[in-house]
XYZ file of C-alpha atoms in Angstrom:
772
model
C 63.679 -175.858 127.171
C 60.095 -176.432 128.755
C 58.938 -174.735 125.286
C 60.351 -176.916 123.066
C 59.669 -179.741 125.187
C 56.165 -178.724 124.875
C 56.783 -178.348 121.107
C 58.027 -181.961 121.011
C 55.213 -183.552 123.141
C 52.843 -181.811 120.682
C 54.471 -183.749 118.114
C 54.689 -187.118 119.394
C 58.665 -186.785 120.109
C 59.341 -187.564 123.580
C 62.594 -188.659 124.386
C 63.023 -191.690 126.695
C 63.760 -189.479 129.990
C 60.262 -188.058 129.780
C 58.648 -191.251 129.957
C 60.691 -192.572 132.208
C 59.773 -189.481 134.640
C 56.284 -190.495 134.149
C 55.585 -193.144 134.549
C 57.491 -192.881 138.172
C 54.858 -190.592 139.545
C 51.879 -192.650 137.940
C 53.714 -195.460 140.208
C 52.783 -193.482 143.673
C 48.854 -193.329 143.101
C 48.939 -196.373 145.676
C 49.906 -194.007 148.720
C 47.061 -191.375 147.391
C 44.635 -194.814 147.754
C 45.975 -195.443 151.397
C 45.233 -192.147 152.443
C 42.012 -191.774 151.494
C 40.991 -194.919 153.011
C 42.391 -193.438 156.284
C 40.237 -190.212 156.052
C 37.332 -192.320 155.206
C 37.193 -195.625 157.018
C 38.994 -194.123 160.345
C 38.523 -190.210 160.756
C 34.786 -189.964 159.894
C 33.460 -191.904 162.527
C 35.210 -190.421 165.415
C 34.246 -187.525 163.634
C 30.496 -188.345 164.197
C 30.895 -189.706 167.528
C 32.202 -186.142 168.778
C 29.228 -184.489 167.201
C 27.093 -186.716 169.402
C 29.163 -186.094 172.697
C 28.875 -182.229 171.625
C 24.943 -182.421 171.137
C 24.860 -184.420 174.459
C 26.714 -181.643 176.280
C 24.262 -178.966 175.139
C 21.446 -180.717 176.668
C 23.391 -181.132 179.973
C 24.334 -177.207 179.977
C 20.485 -176.189 179.486
C 19.356 -178.478 182.412
C 22.178 -176.793 184.513
C 20.677 -173.553 183.768
C 17.294 -174.703 184.369
C 18.224 -176.060 187.806
C 20.496 -172.518 188.460
C 17.346 -170.375 187.968
C 14.934 -172.586 189.944
C 18.008 -172.283 193.409
C 17.853 -168.387 192.380
C 14.012 -168.230 192.278
C 12.935 -170.229 195.177
C 16.304 -170.742 197.381
C 17.294 -166.911 197.487
C 13.732 -166.047 198.623
C 14.073 -168.245 201.364
C 17.560 -166.900 202.512
C 16.733 -163.347 202.646
C 13.522 -164.091 204.801
C 15.226 -166.110 207.143
C 17.933 -163.177 207.753
C 15.772 -160.924 208.609
C 14.324 -162.805 210.883
C 17.726 -163.208 212.531
C 18.522 -159.524 212.746
C 14.947 -158.938 214.244
C 15.584 -161.343 216.583
C 19.067 -159.924 217.247
C 17.528 -156.328 218.064
C 15.083 -158.307 220.479
C 17.862 -159.753 222.084
C 20.154 -156.795 222.770
C 16.809 -154.926 224.009
C 16.065 -157.932 226.050
C 19.428 -157.531 227.413
C 19.697 -153.891 227.996
C 15.968 -153.935 230.082
C 17.383 -156.978 231.876
C 20.147 -154.798 232.689
C 18.272 -151.667 233.917
C 16.326 -153.566 235.835
C 19.039 -155.523 237.715
C 20.359 -151.800 238.433
C 16.730 -150.653 239.633
C 17.120 -154.184 241.999
C 20.657 -153.030 243.314
C 19.257 -149.532 243.628
C 16.490 -150.791 245.743
C 18.058 -153.333 247.299
C 21.301 -151.018 248.381
C 18.180 -147.826 249.868
C 16.526 -150.785 251.334
C 20.087 -152.075 253.525
C 20.803 -147.861 253.954
C 17.905 -147.668 255.783
C 18.628 -150.644 258.157
C 21.755 -149.811 258.736
C 21.075 -146.241 259.435
C 18.256 -147.347 261.893
C 21.313 -149.605 263.585
C 23.207 -146.370 263.572
C 26.157 -148.531 261.587
C 26.993 -145.612 259.669
C 29.726 -147.031 257.274
C 27.833 -149.477 256.064
C 24.668 -147.035 255.263
C 26.977 -144.730 253.484
C 28.558 -147.647 251.915
C 25.080 -148.193 250.442
C 24.083 -144.917 249.613
C 27.163 -145.130 247.544
C 26.587 -148.096 245.805
C 23.066 -147.071 245.589
C 24.444 -143.732 243.629
C 26.656 -145.265 241.108
C 24.071 -147.559 240.232
C 22.110 -144.597 239.422
C 24.760 -143.190 237.519
C 25.537 -146.350 235.573
C 21.149 -146.111 234.681
C 22.011 -142.043 233.891
C 24.704 -142.753 231.237
C 22.267 -145.239 229.028
C 22.075 -143.146 226.240
C 18.819 -143.928 224.497
C 16.823 -145.289 227.578
C 15.849 -142.453 229.532
C 13.201 -143.421 231.939
C 11.072 -141.328 234.225
C 11.453 -143.049 237.466
C 15.114 -141.950 237.101
C 14.389 -138.544 238.304
C 12.405 -139.561 241.027
C 15.532 -141.924 242.050
C 17.899 -139.368 242.173
C 15.122 -137.131 243.920
C 14.992 -140.211 246.546
C 18.913 -140.367 246.636
C 19.491 -137.102 247.351
C 17.006 -137.224 249.955
C 18.489 -140.173 251.751
C 22.032 -138.424 251.187
C 21.070 -135.227 253.455
C 19.131 -137.583 256.329
C 22.708 -139.502 256.095
C 24.507 -136.281 256.611
C 21.875 -134.817 259.056
C 22.407 -137.971 261.483
C 26.489 -137.831 260.861
C 26.331 -134.325 261.650
C 24.351 -134.685 264.762
C 26.746 -137.106 265.802
C 29.740 -134.826 264.981
C 28.365 -131.936 267.127
C 28.405 -134.267 270.100
C 31.956 -134.821 269.291
C 33.099 -131.672 269.543
C 30.810 -128.832 270.734
C 32.010 -125.211 270.303
C 30.835 -122.261 272.833
C 31.863 -118.977 270.697
C 31.885 -115.250 271.697
C 29.344 -113.115 269.861
C 30.429 -112.416 266.286
C 30.525 -108.713 266.985
C 33.429 -109.104 269.956
C 34.933 -111.976 267.949
C 38.256 -110.097 267.499
C 38.785 -108.560 271.079
C 41.189 -110.620 273.856
C 37.939 -110.757 276.582
C 35.881 -111.809 273.693
C 38.648 -114.686 272.869
C 38.531 -115.543 276.766
C 34.857 -116.903 276.389
C 35.725 -119.660 273.572
C 35.594 -123.156 274.668
C 35.695 -126.348 272.904
C 33.921 -129.641 274.506
C 35.381 -132.926 273.127
C 33.642 -135.982 274.036
C 35.107 -138.733 275.930
C 33.458 -141.991 276.269
C 35.640 -144.790 277.719
C 36.195 -148.220 275.350
C 33.502 -150.449 277.353
C 30.728 -147.578 276.957
C 31.256 -147.022 273.352
C 28.200 -149.477 272.157
C 25.938 -148.353 274.511
C 26.761 -144.576 274.048
C 26.687 -144.350 270.606
C 28.723 -144.867 267.447
C 32.335 -144.303 267.691
C 34.126 -141.094 266.259
C 35.739 -143.871 263.730
C 32.704 -144.569 262.211
C 31.289 -141.029 261.853
C 34.034 -139.949 260.508
C 34.903 -143.074 258.339
C 31.118 -142.030 256.753
C 31.974 -138.612 255.973
C 34.550 -139.865 254.317
C 32.869 -142.465 251.957
C 30.284 -139.623 251.260
C 33.064 -137.362 250.269
C 31.974 -134.751 253.146
C 34.821 -135.105 255.284
C 37.165 -132.658 253.868
C 34.412 -129.937 254.047
C 33.736 -130.732 257.818
C 37.311 -130.685 258.634
C 38.151 -127.416 256.688
C 34.854 -125.695 259.039
C 36.205 -127.163 261.960
C 39.962 -126.085 261.059
C 38.987 -122.597 260.265
C 37.191 -122.233 263.653
C 39.672 -124.104 265.505
C 42.173 -121.299 263.933
C 40.234 -118.008 264.562
C 38.761 -118.651 267.665
C 41.974 -121.272 269.461
C 45.308 -121.070 267.492
C 45.184 -117.624 266.085
C 44.699 -115.841 269.314
C 47.008 -118.109 271.200
C 49.934 -116.890 268.926
C 48.651 -112.743 268.912
C 47.693 -112.517 272.506
C 51.167 -113.215 274.962
C 48.929 -113.067 277.581
C 46.509 -115.996 276.704
C 47.217 -119.384 277.722
C 45.405 -122.545 277.033
C 43.946 -124.317 279.992
C 42.136 -127.917 280.256
C 39.589 -129.364 282.294
C 38.781 -133.544 281.992
C 34.764 -134.569 283.297
C 33.510 -137.899 283.162
C 32.459 -137.606 279.485
C 34.130 -134.217 278.146
C 37.304 -132.748 278.101
C 36.843 -129.196 278.026
C 39.519 -126.600 276.252
C 39.205 -123.251 277.463
C 41.358 -119.660 278.069
C 42.939 -117.914 280.871
C 44.649 -114.637 281.251
C 48.413 -114.116 282.489
C 49.959 -110.579 282.527
C 52.553 -110.754 280.052
C 56.108 -110.056 280.054
C 56.621 -108.777 276.622
C 54.276 -106.875 273.913
C 54.590 -110.058 271.965
C 55.427 -113.886 272.576
C 58.724 -116.001 272.665
C 58.562 -118.777 269.452
C 59.062 -121.327 272.461
C 56.439 -119.997 274.408
C 53.605 -120.033 271.198
C 55.039 -123.585 270.167
C 54.583 -124.716 273.612
C 50.843 -123.699 273.896
C 49.878 -124.379 270.411
C 51.190 -128.334 270.773
C 49.313 -128.528 273.869
C 46.109 -128.124 271.559
C 47.238 -130.773 269.006
C 47.959 -133.392 271.618
C 44.635 -132.653 273.177
C 42.994 -133.116 269.699
C 45.215 -135.535 268.723
C 44.045 -137.563 272.094
C 40.206 -137.147 271.969
C 39.386 -136.405 268.421
C 42.328 -136.953 265.541
C 43.720 -140.477 266.419
C 41.505 -141.965 263.521
C 42.421 -144.123 260.755
C 40.519 -143.447 257.611
C 39.550 -145.539 254.816
C 40.177 -142.609 252.063
C 38.753 -143.329 248.709
C 41.623 -140.978 246.866
C 43.078 -141.899 244.083
C 46.134 -140.153 245.049
C 46.676 -142.750 248.075
C 48.679 -145.698 247.659
C 46.770 -147.762 250.368
C 43.867 -145.661 251.170
C 44.646 -145.228 254.810
C 45.254 -141.653 256.267
C 44.599 -140.281 259.879
C 41.956 -137.825 260.671
C 45.342 -135.904 261.707
C 46.612 -135.649 258.611
C 43.525 -134.366 256.814
C 43.003 -131.340 259.052
C 46.700 -130.708 258.926
C 46.299 -130.456 254.960
C 43.476 -128.104 255.977
C 44.800 -125.768 257.700
C 48.685 -126.146 258.326
C 49.626 -123.548 255.477
C 47.463 -120.909 257.104
C 48.594 -121.331 260.328
C 52.072 -121.525 259.054
C 51.828 -117.959 257.822
C 50.222 -116.619 261.170
C 53.093 -118.718 263.064
C 55.773 -116.636 260.896
C 54.240 -113.254 260.333
C 53.260 -112.916 264.057
C 55.685 -114.748 266.168
C 59.071 -115.242 264.285
C 58.916 -112.490 262.533
C 59.223 -110.598 266.360
C 61.720 -112.702 267.404
C 64.279 -112.092 264.576
C 66.984 -110.413 266.666
C 67.749 -106.277 265.666
C 71.435 -106.482 266.046
C 73.864 -109.309 265.419
C 75.044 -109.815 269.067
C 71.807 -111.719 269.247
C 71.872 -113.995 266.160
C 74.135 -116.650 267.998
C 71.175 -117.024 270.341
C 68.449 -117.616 267.704
C 70.030 -121.073 267.616
C 67.380 -121.727 270.791
C 64.451 -120.727 268.467
C 65.422 -123.030 265.376
C 65.894 -125.855 267.842
C 62.545 -124.920 269.215
C 60.843 -124.962 265.341
C 62.308 -128.652 264.692
C 61.239 -130.055 268.101
C 57.990 -128.280 267.030
C 57.715 -129.815 263.793
C 58.783 -133.150 264.720
C 56.071 -133.692 267.401
C 53.459 -132.373 264.868
C 54.292 -135.129 262.556
C 55.093 -137.649 265.216
C 50.987 -137.043 265.679
C 50.650 -137.374 261.993
C 49.537 -134.014 261.419
C 52.677 -132.805 259.242
C 54.117 -134.776 256.192
C 57.898 -135.591 256.228
C 58.839 -132.797 254.189
C 60.399 -129.612 255.648
C 57.649 -126.798 255.937
C 57.895 -123.336 255.097
C 58.061 -122.661 258.929
C 61.619 -124.167 259.797
C 62.838 -123.098 256.098
C 61.781 -118.901 257.743
C 63.243 -120.091 260.939
C 66.508 -121.427 259.475
C 67.233 -118.462 256.976
C 67.541 -116.476 259.917
C 70.508 -114.180 258.253
C 68.539 -113.435 255.231
C 65.377 -112.017 257.655
C 67.753 -110.453 259.725
C 69.613 -108.634 257.272
C 65.936 -107.597 255.638
C 64.448 -106.528 258.737
C 67.875 -104.179 260.275
C 67.632 -102.737 256.125
C 63.786 -102.053 256.663
C 64.363 -100.755 260.296
C 67.135 -98.531 259.298
C 65.706 -97.108 256.460
C 62.373 -96.428 258.401
C 64.580 -94.478 261.122
C 66.101 -92.955 258.568
C 63.066 -91.425 256.743
C 61.508 -91.097 260.072
C 64.069 -88.511 260.852
C 64.022 -86.930 257.409
C 61.109 -86.021 257.921
C 61.217 -84.432 261.237
C 62.143 -80.212 261.691
C 64.812 -79.353 260.494
C 65.019 -76.170 262.147
C 65.935 -78.235 265.664
C 70.047 -77.481 265.219
C 73.214 -78.188 266.894
C 76.215 -76.530 266.778
C 79.117 -78.253 264.574
C 83.039 -77.131 265.294
C 86.240 -78.306 264.184
C 86.925 -80.233 267.186
C 83.509 -82.035 267.368
C 83.214 -85.203 265.240
C 80.450 -88.023 265.238
C 80.211 -90.496 267.770
C 82.363 -92.846 265.893
C 82.336 -96.914 266.861
C 86.550 -97.535 267.792
C 87.457 -99.009 264.487
C 90.662 -101.208 263.898
C 93.789 -100.109 261.893
C 93.470 -101.515 258.717
C 95.096 -105.331 257.667
C 98.401 -106.260 258.714
C 99.343 -106.440 255.267
C 98.913 -103.230 254.565
C 100.825 -102.217 257.622
C 103.661 -103.795 256.279
C 103.925 -101.906 253.121
C 103.613 -99.193 254.702
C 106.725 -99.477 257.185
C 108.595 -100.696 253.678
C 107.540 -97.562 252.134
C 108.963 -95.238 255.292
C 112.022 -97.431 255.287
C 112.826 -96.321 251.652
C 111.289 -92.535 251.960
C 112.951 -91.956 255.461
C 116.126 -89.813 254.286
C 114.010 -88.046 251.663
C 111.226 -87.243 253.997
C 113.686 -85.517 256.615
C 115.000 -83.603 253.621
C 111.855 -82.564 252.019
C 109.608 -81.540 255.271
C 108.355 -77.997 255.328
C 108.627 -76.093 258.529
C 105.475 -74.477 258.129
C 102.845 -77.355 258.862
C 99.054 -77.308 258.070
C 96.585 -76.682 260.852
C 94.978 -79.654 262.501
C 91.558 -78.166 261.433
C 92.583 -77.580 257.513
C 90.419 -80.659 256.286
C 87.420 -80.160 259.099
C 83.767 -78.932 258.489
C 83.891 -75.279 259.517
C 81.732 -74.041 262.132
C 77.795 -73.959 261.467
C 74.922 -75.413 262.524
C 72.903 -78.104 261.251
C 69.886 -79.763 262.010
C 70.239 -82.346 264.921
C 68.159 -84.900 262.382
C 71.072 -84.931 260.696
C 73.507 -85.598 262.951
C 71.348 -88.454 263.902
C 70.974 -89.849 260.631
C 75.201 -89.998 259.958
C 75.543 -91.254 263.482
C 72.791 -94.240 262.011
C 74.806 -94.588 258.836
C 78.221 -95.089 261.352
C 76.625 -97.192 263.304
C 74.920 -99.872 260.619
C 78.090 -99.880 259.054
C 80.005 -100.907 262.491
C 76.820 -103.657 262.307
C 77.752 -104.677 258.749
C 81.363 -105.502 259.456
C 80.036 -108.348 262.529
C 77.493 -109.770 260.144
C 77.601 -112.448 257.458
C 78.963 -111.692 253.674
C 75.452 -111.636 252.440
C 74.505 -109.123 255.341
C 76.938 -107.663 255.395
C 76.452 -106.054 251.986
C 72.775 -105.480 252.476
C 73.041 -103.617 255.287
C 76.012 -101.334 253.038
C 73.853 -100.641 250.606
C 70.752 -99.744 253.239
C 73.246 -97.065 254.115
C 73.925 -95.717 250.360
C 70.198 -95.894 250.380
C 69.806 -93.722 253.694
C 71.303 -90.994 251.596
C 70.004 -91.326 248.197
C 66.769 -91.343 249.988
C 67.730 -88.095 251.835
C 68.352 -86.888 248.260
C 65.145 -87.651 246.943
C 62.822 -87.180 250.049
C 63.939 -84.176 251.830
C 64.244 -81.409 249.010
C 60.516 -82.431 248.314
C 58.987 -83.154 251.633
C 60.692 -79.316 253.187
C 60.435 -77.815 249.569
C 57.951 -75.084 250.533
C 59.716 -74.476 253.691
C 63.009 -74.306 252.049
C 61.602 -71.831 249.607
C 59.874 -69.320 252.253
C 62.466 -69.190 255.004
C 66.387 -68.246 254.750
C 66.986 -69.748 258.027
C 65.982 -73.091 256.497
C 67.446 -72.825 253.077
C 71.003 -72.328 255.115
C 70.513 -75.036 257.408
C 69.966 -77.482 254.951
C 72.669 -75.876 252.862
C 74.549 -77.012 255.522
C 73.407 -80.697 256.180
C 74.051 -81.083 252.576
C 77.471 -80.285 252.818
C 77.939 -81.470 256.353
C 76.845 -85.170 254.994
C 79.037 -85.057 251.522
C 81.983 -84.025 253.694
C 81.597 -87.322 256.252
C 81.187 -89.247 252.593
C 84.304 -88.785 251.514
C 85.920 -90.931 254.086
C 82.665 -92.610 255.226
C 84.058 -95.818 252.782
C 87.319 -95.575 253.261
C 87.325 -95.720 257.244
C 85.416 -99.167 256.873
C 86.713 -100.814 253.953
C 89.293 -102.659 255.396
C 86.025 -104.679 257.924
C 83.854 -104.922 255.491
C 83.506 -108.399 252.704
C 86.024 -109.192 250.356
C 83.460 -108.478 247.729
C 82.918 -104.750 248.854
C 87.150 -104.690 250.076
C 88.205 -104.053 246.367
C 86.922 -100.653 245.781
C 82.836 -101.328 246.179
C 82.610 -99.593 249.583
C 82.714 -96.287 248.955
C 80.620 -93.623 248.696
C 82.675 -90.569 246.992
C 80.333 -90.519 243.887
C 77.405 -89.303 245.894
C 79.545 -86.406 247.208
C 79.055 -83.714 244.046
C 75.437 -84.488 243.832
C 74.934 -83.272 247.781
C 77.388 -80.611 247.344
C 74.834 -79.546 244.379
C 71.843 -80.574 246.287
C 72.709 -77.762 249.072
C 74.072 -74.677 246.634
C 70.948 -75.023 244.722
C 69.042 -74.500 247.206
C 71.112 -71.680 249.258
C 71.365 -69.805 245.640
C 67.577 -70.373 244.815
C 66.904 -68.558 247.959
C 69.794 -65.732 247.329
C 67.669 -65.174 243.891
C 64.882 -64.797 246.010
C 66.392 -62.086 248.541
C 68.429 -60.284 245.489
C 64.743 -59.746 243.822
C 63.308 -58.845 247.089
C 66.293 -55.806 247.198
C 66.134 -54.944 243.189
C 61.943 -54.321 244.231
C 62.296 -52.442 247.199
C 64.774 -50.051 245.402
C 62.286 -49.764 241.859
C 60.438 -47.523 244.656
C 62.973 -45.034 244.856
C 62.017 -43.117 241.650
C 65.462 -43.894 239.901
C 66.702 -40.960 242.529
C 65.757 -38.324 240.592
C 64.857 -34.824 241.246
C 65.420 -35.312 245.162
C 64.947 -31.552 246.216
C 61.385 -32.999 245.861
C 60.238 -33.765 249.126
C 57.968 -36.944 248.109
C 60.900 -38.362 245.776
C 63.202 -38.135 248.681
C 61.293 -39.696 250.899
C 60.673 -42.653 248.772
C 64.196 -43.260 248.281
C 65.152 -42.884 252.117
C 62.540 -45.436 252.497
C 64.080 -47.992 250.058
C 67.374 -47.316 251.324
C 65.737 -48.165 254.577
C 63.828 -51.343 253.680
C 66.760 -52.981 251.937
C 69.143 -52.185 255.231
C 66.537 -53.731 257.267
C 65.863 -56.527 254.983
C 69.739 -57.288 255.188
C 69.888 -56.705 258.700
C 66.930 -59.367 259.114
C 68.911 -61.681 257.147
C 72.400 -61.227 259.185
C 70.059 -62.099 261.955
C 68.573 -65.286 260.697
C 71.906 -66.475 259.494
C 74.029 -65.515 262.304
C 75.852 -68.416 263.829
C 74.209 -70.713 261.190
C 75.984 -70.430 258.045
C 80.120 -71.194 258.320
C 81.524 -67.324 258.767
C 83.490 -67.500 255.211
C 79.490 -68.587 253.303
C 77.872 -65.848 255.546
C 80.074 -63.082 254.540
C 80.181 -64.079 250.922
C 76.118 -63.920 250.904
C 75.886 -60.592 252.780
C 78.731 -59.127 250.770
C 76.670 -60.448 247.380
C 73.457 -58.930 248.198
C 75.136 -56.018 249.988
C 76.890 -55.657 246.539
C 73.391 -55.961 244.641
C 71.737 -52.839 246.180
C 75.067 -50.913 246.093
C 75.538 -51.797 242.426
C 71.770 -50.574 241.513
C 71.859 -47.558 243.335
C 75.434 -46.275 241.568
C 73.313 -47.709 238.016
C 70.578 -45.669 238.566
C 72.694 -42.380 239.793
C 75.122 -42.992 236.931
C 72.312 -42.614 234.070
C 70.465 -39.106 235.910
C 71.137 -36.504 232.943
C 70.313 -33.359 235.603
C 71.592 -33.147 239.003
C 70.913 -29.880 240.770
C 73.597 -28.679 243.875
C 70.306 -29.635 246.442
C 69.751 -33.109 244.467
C 73.800 -33.564 244.955
C 73.612 -33.140 248.424
C 70.775 -35.322 249.398
C 72.035 -38.294 247.476
C 75.131 -37.769 248.976
C 73.394 -38.174 252.325
C 71.382 -41.132 250.754
C 74.629 -43.001 250.127
C 75.983 -42.052 253.611
C 73.377 -44.116 255.221
C 74.324 -47.087 253.143
C 77.911 -46.782 253.744
C 77.544 -46.187 257.511
C 74.951 -48.794 257.935
C 75.947 -51.372 255.452
C 78.825 -53.091 257.325
C 76.533 -53.554 260.411
C 74.898 -56.008 258.320
C 77.190 -58.438 258.918
C 77.081 -60.065 261.995
C 78.511 -63.369 261.591
C 79.197 -64.444 265.062
C 76.659 -63.936 268.193
C 79.514 -61.790 269.899
C 79.627 -58.546 268.652
C 83.041 -57.813 269.196
C 84.383 -60.393 266.921
C 81.994 -59.210 264.326
C 84.107 -55.787 264.114
C 86.663 -58.155 261.974
C 84.443 -58.782 259.524
C 82.555 -55.632 259.307
C 86.072 -53.895 258.620
C 86.339 -56.220 255.693
C 83.608 -55.298 253.840
C 85.604 -54.345 250.528
C 86.505 -57.904 250.152
C 83.215 -58.835 250.019
C 81.323 -56.229 248.036
C 82.681 -55.628 244.863
C 81.066 -52.196 244.161
C 82.345 -50.764 247.348
C 85.053 -48.805 246.788
C 83.047 -47.917 243.116
C 79.996 -46.836 245.995
C 82.559 -44.303 247.392
C 84.219 -43.193 244.277
C 80.793 -42.094 243.568
C 80.162 -40.570 247.260
C 83.438 -38.262 246.291
C 81.983 -36.767 242.781
C 78.151 -36.063 244.331
C 80.697 -33.677 246.735
C 83.779 -32.753 244.247
C 84.406 -29.406 242.657
C 85.528 -29.746 238.705
C 89.229 -29.906 239.715
C 88.937 -32.559 242.426
C 87.263 -35.000 240.175
C 90.036 -34.052 237.816
C 92.574 -35.082 239.865
C 90.475 -38.406 241.237
C 91.020 -38.883 237.190
C 94.656 -38.382 237.182
C 95.000 -39.282 233.284
C 93.229 -42.382 233.824
C 95.582 -43.605 236.587
C 93.889 -42.368 239.756
C 91.254 -44.033 241.901
C 88.214 -42.606 240.191
C 89.799 -43.933 236.621
C 89.881 -47.826 238.501
C 86.170 -47.656 239.247
C 84.227 -45.768 236.258
C 85.041 -45.422 232.215
C 85.483 -42.062 230.410
C 82.036 -41.583 229.557
C 80.428 -42.486 232.909
C 82.312 -39.709 234.700
C 81.551 -37.589 232.106
C 78.029 -37.918 232.298
C 77.987 -37.635 235.779
C 80.177 -34.306 234.964
C 77.437 -33.021 232.550
C 75.003 -33.975 235.043
C 76.316 -32.150 238.185
C 77.900 -28.782 236.526
C 75.902 -26.481 234.479
C 78.127 -26.019 230.911
C 80.493 -23.863 231.082
C 84.033 -23.423 229.793
C 85.643 -24.705 232.848
C 83.794 -28.120 232.623
C 84.240 -27.910 229.017
C 88.228 -27.782 229.854
C 87.389 -31.059 232.968
C 85.627 -32.845 229.816
C 88.714 -32.728 227.962
C 90.945 -33.658 230.403
C 88.787 -36.980 231.380
C 89.473 -39.563 228.469
């Protein structure tokens, strides 16, 4: 459309509308003129003003930069100089302050030393001591300044030490005047005679004369306290007091304190009186020691002191309290070990009387507390006295074990005869508790009729369960009496004591088990009689242990009544101990018998005189050994044990002889006669070794019963028959394996003997054929 319009325009043919639009646009030129006017007449001047302001500002900014640069160059430099000067002044001030404080402390030290010297000359010891302490604190302050070491400090320290020692010397001189010791020579200081020479002199000055006579006790001691030397001084004094006065009074009953008062001195010394007992009663000892402390309290210890200790709230203590702290523990131990221990009763009947000792201990401690020697707490001394039941039990148990061990290590061979009728001297024990008695009555009512019907006409002997007659060591009898008496003591004791005593009795027997076999080991091995006595001792103890617990069961404390009060568990051990010892001795004797028979040259070639003599000697030696054993065991072992032991040893000899003869391959007629002769000696004299009782007429019974105790006796007699018999007699003795010979020898052994004794003939062959 615009293209057509353009063409028409160029061709001059525009329509009316297009002309109208152009005229409308041209009419807006007025607005344009207004706009141009505003721009050039109003805006440009304001721009020019703004540009002028900018140029002024730039000039001002350059002036500020110049001023700033000037300040930085000049003022900052001056400021740095000022800060440096200030720092230097500050350091100078600190140094001057330090110097001033040091000078002040030096001045204080000097003033303190001057005042000390003045006070010392005037014997104002407390003031002098305080000035010394002030000087010491000043010196400590000076020495603590790091980086400020003065050469003068070493000299000041030396001066302070010298003045302190000077002060202590003067105080020591004063202290020696207050309490003067006169002691025995060091070498003799432990005996009673030398203790008698010990004296303590305490100065007593009336109050109105104190200022004339010298400084009072309090100032001397207070000065020691200020200097920190009081504890050391009191410790030395306390040790002297313990060694030369208190401990001797406790240890020597004959020693008595003796006091003497003179015009200006109080003297404490000793005198000796004959003592009633080996040791003093606690009441006597307490009275003696109380007297010593009363004297000390009156003339020396009753001095209140300002104690510079951190643990004291008010700082005030008395000298008595300080001395108590120094010596009470050692004094208490000495009183317990050397006085109260000895006063513990040895039997429960005296326990009630011990209340007096406890009361006396309480009074003693109260007196010491009143004198401020002791503090308020209950001490070990009183605790020990009050715990008497425990100490009684411990002491009793210890005494019992010591007594038991002494008995165990005494000689075994001192013996006493025990018979079924004899018994330990037992305390009379009451019947078991009522409860058990009622139970027994009920049972007896229920079973009364049955009992009547079941009762057997044959009754057991009263000795059925008795120990057979034998000899035991007298020490073991005393040991058993000790056990019974200790258990009786336990029944009257407190529960704890009862338990301790019961187990002490058990310990007695366990100690016996361990001590006796070891202590007497060599004698038990060498001496057959001691081995037999030890065997009896063990059996005797085991016999009593079976019923020992039961006898006391209902009288001991409830804890032990429920089955704990028993000794039965020890019985097998004691029986074994006795048997093992005796069997070891039997083995030794068997060995000797076999050794003697080994010199018999196997009983071969008896027709040789030398061989026969050797065999005869061996037989004689064996019989002699058996006779000797029969004598040493006579009246010692129980008869049944004696017969078994002798029978076993004789059987050993016979069995060895049988074995040796049965092993011979060739025996001549002369050999057989001589072998028979040797065997006859054994058969005739063997039974004579059985002498269990001292009365010979009573021994015949046991000599006749030899076959009962000697297993090979009949075998030996059958061997003797064979040695003297002919072939037919031997066959008759065999009786087709049913005769007496067959009971003792086997067919092979009989055939071997026939071949050795008889020549090889048809008769021998026929006889051998019958032995089968």
